[in-house]
Amino acid sequence: MQTEYGTYLKGHVMEERPGIGVEGCTSGCLDHADCRSINFDRTTHMCELNNASKEDFPEHVTRDHRSLYATNDFHEEPIFEESCAHWLKRYPDLKTRYYWIKTKNKRKKMRVYCDMERFGGGWTLVVTINAKNNDHLQKAENNCADSVTCVTFTETDIPGRKLSDEDIHEIAGNEGVFQVEVPLNSLSIDAVNKNATVFYKIPSGAQSFDSSCKGDQLK
């Protein structure tokens, strides 16, 4: 475990072990199935075992001249939630970026782009649409970027990518709301704005979502 002086990870302490020293603290983390990193106070000799690392939550890293921090490099499995909305509910201060999710029933693991700031946050990017084709209207997964991240976020030269309807159903749950970014006509009086944002909620529930509907993000 590589140690860093002056770094402290806040909000993820699962166990405190006083007075055991740095070596005892690192050994305790390596022996603990859920330990992903440690904080060690060099003044009080308090060892904190964390259930997350600074790589998992860069937003939660602070500076503390008394602290020694180390990540457990042997704990490679990422942390999962069921959707971006679940991530934000658990940690309200998260920033917009990619997160790992595990779908509820199929238990599929994937990395998704989460918008944590606009319109209340918690939006999972599930479809991007390219005007050159209608591939987004199929139920199956389409043109995934790689084996773990299907739909990637980009503001220019947007490729058409899509999660399967089955995966979208599991991410949405029963109360899903769909957010659609609609490009405005260049002749519109609102053309100063690049996109209009429209929201949809399916009256019969998000499980009725079908790809013939043009959705791109959901909550």
Short mmCIF file of C-alpha atoms in Angstrom, two decimals:
data_model
loop_
_atom_site.label_atom_id
_atom_site.label_comp_id
_atom_site.label_asym_id
_atom_site.label_seq_id
_atom_site.Cartn_x
_atom_site.Cartn_y
_atom_site.Cartn_z
CA MET A 1 0.00 0.00 0.00
CA GLN A 2 1.50 3.33 -1.11
CA THR A 3 1.17 5.96 1.62
CA GLU A 4 0.43 9.67 1.10
CA TYR A 5 1.17 12.30 3.73
CA GLY A 6 -1.32 15.12 4.27
CA THR A 7 -4.26 13.36 2.59
CA TYR A 8 -7.49 12.41 4.39
CA LEU A 9 -10.58 10.64 3.01
CA LYS A 10 -13.70 11.82 4.84
CA GLY A 11 -17.04 10.12 5.30
CA HIS A 12 -16.15 6.45 4.73
CA VAL A 13 -14.77 5.19 8.06
CA MET A 14 -16.18 1.76 8.89
CA GLU A 15 -13.91 0.91 11.83
CA GLU A 16 -11.51 2.69 14.19
CA ARG A 17 -8.47 0.96 15.71
CA PRO A 18 -6.59 3.17 18.18
CA GLY A 19 -2.88 2.94 18.96
CA ILE A 20 -1.82 0.15 16.59
CA GLY A 21 0.75 2.03 14.49
CA VAL A 22 1.01 2.44 10.72
CA GLU A 23 2.10 -1.12 10.00
CA GLY A 24 -0.70 -2.53 12.14
CA CYS A 25 -3.17 -0.23 10.39
CA THR A 26 -2.12 -1.31 6.88
CA SER A 27 -2.07 -4.99 7.90
CA GLY A 28 -5.53 -4.62 9.41
CA CYS A 29 -6.83 -3.20 6.14
CA LEU A 30 -5.25 -5.92 4.05
CA ASP A 31 -6.82 -8.57 6.30
CA HIS A 32 -10.29 -6.97 6.23
CA ALA A 33 -12.52 -8.06 3.33
CA ASP A 34 -14.25 -4.67 3.03
CA CYS A 35 -11.31 -2.32 3.63
CA ARG A 36 -10.42 -0.21 0.60
CA SER A 37 -8.11 2.35 2.24
CA ILE A 38 -6.84 3.75 5.56
CA ASN A 39 -6.51 7.09 7.29
CA PHE A 40 -3.86 7.22 10.03
CA ASP A 41 -3.47 10.14 12.42
CA ARG A 42 0.24 10.56 13.10
CA THR A 43 -0.41 12.54 16.29
CA THR A 44 -3.06 10.42 18.03
CA HIS A 45 -2.09 7.12 16.30
CA MET A 46 -5.75 6.54 15.43
CA CYS A 47 -6.20 4.06 12.57
CA GLU A 48 -9.33 4.35 10.44
CA LEU A 49 -10.33 1.58 8.05
CA ASN A 50 -12.34 2.94 5.12
CA ASN A 51 -14.91 1.14 2.94
CA ALA A 52 -13.96 3.37 -0.01
CA SER A 53 -10.86 4.91 -1.56
CA LYS A 54 -9.95 8.33 -2.91
CA GLU A 55 -10.22 6.85 -6.41
CA ASP A 56 -13.85 5.96 -5.64
CA PHE A 57 -14.68 9.40 -4.19
CA PRO A 58 -12.24 12.14 -5.24
CA GLU A 59 -14.81 14.68 -3.97
CA HIS A 60 -14.26 13.45 -0.42
CA VAL A 61 -10.48 13.96 -0.30
CA THR A 62 -9.26 16.74 2.01
CA ARG A 63 -5.88 17.98 3.21
CA ASP A 64 -4.78 17.28 6.81
CA HIS A 65 -1.13 17.65 7.76
CA ARG A 66 -1.50 15.04 10.54
CA SER A 67 -2.99 12.39 8.28
CA LEU A 68 -1.39 9.54 6.40
CA TYR A 69 -3.55 7.90 3.73
CA ALA A 70 -3.12 4.69 1.74
CA THR A 71 -5.25 2.81 -0.80
CA ASN A 72 -5.57 -0.97 -0.62
CA ASP A 73 -4.31 -1.88 -4.11
CA PHE A 74 -5.41 -5.49 -3.68
CA HIS A 75 -9.09 -4.50 -3.47
CA GLU A 76 -9.87 -4.10 -7.15
CA GLU A 77 -13.67 -4.57 -7.18
CA PRO A 78 -15.36 -1.16 -7.63
CA ILE A 79 -18.25 0.08 -5.48
CA PHE A 80 -21.70 -0.32 -7.06
CA GLU A 81 -25.15 1.24 -6.73
CA GLU A 82 -28.28 0.40 -8.75
CA SER A 83 -28.39 3.74 -10.63
CA CYS A 84 -27.10 7.30 -10.60
CA ALA A 85 -30.14 8.28 -8.53
CA HIS A 86 -29.15 5.71 -5.89
CA TRP A 87 -25.59 7.08 -5.86
CA LEU A 88 -26.80 10.64 -5.31
CA LYS A 89 -29.28 9.64 -2.63
CA ARG A 90 -26.49 7.98 -0.67
CA TYR A 91 -23.88 10.71 -1.25
CA PRO A 92 -25.61 14.06 -2.04
CA ASP A 93 -22.34 15.91 -2.73
CA LEU A 94 -21.21 13.78 -5.68
CA LYS A 95 -20.11 15.44 -8.92
CA THR A 96 -21.02 14.66 -12.52
CA ARG A 97 -18.79 11.88 -13.88
CA TYR A 98 -18.79 8.13 -14.58
CA TYR A 99 -19.91 5.71 -11.83
CA TRP A 100 -20.29 1.95 -11.50
CA ILE A 101 -23.75 0.44 -11.20
CA LYS A 102 -25.09 -3.10 -10.81
CA THR A 103 -28.61 -3.66 -12.11
CA LYS A 104 -31.05 -4.97 -9.50
CA ASN A 105 -32.35 -8.22 -10.99
CA LYS A 106 -29.90 -9.19 -13.71
CA ARG A 107 -26.97 -8.06 -11.53
CA LYS A 108 -25.20 -6.74 -14.60
CA LYS A 109 -22.18 -4.57 -13.80
CA MET A 110 -21.54 -1.49 -15.92
CA ARG A 111 -19.95 1.95 -15.88
CA VAL A 112 -22.36 4.78 -16.69
CA TYR A 113 -22.27 8.55 -17.05
CA CYS A 114 -24.16 10.29 -14.23
CA ASP A 115 -25.34 13.90 -14.36
CA MET A 116 -25.36 14.80 -10.67
CA GLU A 117 -25.97 18.53 -10.97
CA ARG A 118 -28.66 19.53 -13.47
CA PHE A 119 -32.39 19.25 -12.72
CA GLY A 120 -31.83 17.85 -9.25
CA GLY A 121 -29.15 15.37 -10.35
CA GLY A 122 -29.17 11.57 -10.38
CA TRP A 123 -29.62 11.17 -14.15
CA THR A 124 -28.23 8.06 -15.87
CA LEU A 125 -27.22 8.43 -19.53
CA VAL A 126 -28.77 5.43 -21.31
CA VAL A 127 -29.09 6.50 -24.98
CA THR A 128 -27.35 8.90 -27.35
CA ILE A 129 -28.92 9.50 -30.75
CA ASN A 130 -27.20 10.00 -34.09
CA ALA A 131 -29.39 11.53 -36.82
CA LYS A 132 -27.80 9.35 -39.49
CA ASN A 133 -29.72 6.23 -38.42
CA ASN A 134 -32.56 4.92 -36.25
CA ASP A 135 -30.55 2.33 -34.34
CA HIS A 136 -31.73 3.83 -31.05
CA LEU A 137 -35.23 2.55 -31.82
CA GLN A 138 -34.24 -1.10 -31.36
CA LYS A 139 -34.70 -2.93 -28.07
CA ALA A 140 -31.25 -4.49 -28.05
CA GLU A 141 -27.99 -2.97 -26.88
CA ASN A 142 -26.42 -0.90 -29.66
CA ASN A 143 -22.88 0.23 -30.53
CA CYS A 144 -21.47 0.13 -26.98
CA ALA A 145 -18.16 1.95 -26.52
CA ASP A 146 -16.58 -1.05 -24.75
CA SER A 147 -17.40 -4.04 -22.58
CA VAL A 148 -18.06 -2.01 -19.40
CA THR A 149 -19.16 1.43 -20.65
CA CYS A 150 -21.89 1.33 -23.26
CA VAL A 151 -23.12 4.93 -23.58
CA THR A 152 -20.45 7.62 -23.37
CA PHE A 153 -20.96 11.35 -22.89
CA THR A 154 -19.79 13.78 -25.55
CA GLU A 155 -21.00 17.21 -26.66
CA THR A 156 -19.77 17.01 -30.26
CA ASP A 157 -19.85 14.31 -32.95
CA ILE A 158 -22.32 12.34 -30.85
CA PRO A 159 -22.30 8.62 -31.69
CA GLY A 160 -25.51 6.61 -31.51
CA ARG A 161 -25.22 4.28 -28.50
CA LYS A 162 -27.86 2.55 -26.40
CA LEU A 163 -28.34 0.23 -23.44
CA SER A 164 -30.81 -2.59 -23.95
CA ASP A 165 -34.44 -1.94 -22.99
CA GLU A 166 -34.04 -4.64 -20.32
CA ASP A 167 -31.13 -2.77 -18.70
CA ILE A 168 -33.01 0.54 -18.92
CA HIS A 169 -36.02 -1.02 -17.17
CA GLU A 170 -33.84 -2.18 -14.28
CA ILE A 171 -32.10 1.18 -13.91
CA ALA A 172 -35.37 3.11 -14.05
CA GLY A 173 -37.27 1.06 -11.49
CA ASN A 174 -40.97 1.85 -11.22
CA GLU A 175 -40.81 5.63 -10.87
CA GLY A 176 -38.43 6.51 -13.69
CA VAL A 177 -38.57 9.91 -15.36
CA PHE A 178 -37.04 10.29 -18.83
CA GLN A 179 -35.12 13.42 -19.82
CA VAL A 180 -34.69 14.22 -23.51
CA GLU A 181 -32.34 16.83 -24.96
CA VAL A 182 -33.99 18.15 -28.15
CA PRO A 183 -31.86 20.20 -30.62
CA LEU A 184 -33.66 23.42 -31.47
CA ASN A 185 -34.39 24.47 -35.04
CA SER A 186 -31.81 27.01 -36.17
CA LEU A 187 -34.63 29.36 -37.19
CA SER A 188 -36.28 29.22 -33.78
CA ILE A 189 -36.44 32.39 -31.71
CA ASP A 190 -34.81 30.31 -28.99
CA ALA A 191 -31.91 29.30 -31.21
CA VAL A 192 -29.56 31.13 -28.86
CA ASN A 193 -29.98 27.99 -26.75
CA LYS A 194 -28.47 24.83 -28.21
CA ASN A 195 -31.03 22.40 -26.78
CA ALA A 196 -34.42 22.26 -25.16
CA THR A 197 -34.94 19.80 -22.31
CA VAL A 198 -38.17 17.81 -22.15
CA PHE A 199 -39.22 15.39 -19.39
CA TYR A 200 -41.48 12.34 -19.72
CA LYS A 201 -43.00 10.03 -17.15
CA ILE A 202 -44.82 6.96 -18.46
CA PRO A 203 -48.22 6.76 -16.70
CA SER A 204 -48.13 2.95 -16.53
CA GLY A 205 -44.60 2.96 -15.04
CA ALA A 206 -41.04 3.00 -16.35
CA GLN A 207 -41.24 -0.76 -17.01
CA SER A 208 -43.43 0.12 -20.00
CA PHE A 209 -40.56 1.99 -21.65
CA ASP A 210 -40.09 0.90 -25.25
CA SER A 211 -37.36 2.10 -27.58
CA SER A 212 -39.88 3.53 -30.00
CA CYS A 213 -39.93 6.38 -27.45
CA LYS A 214 -37.01 8.80 -27.90
CA GLY A 215 -35.42 8.94 -24.45
CA ASP A 216 -31.81 9.68 -23.65
CA GLN A 217 -31.49 9.98 -19.88
CA LEU A 218 -33.57 8.73 -17.01
CA LYS A 219 -33.95 9.17 -13.31
#
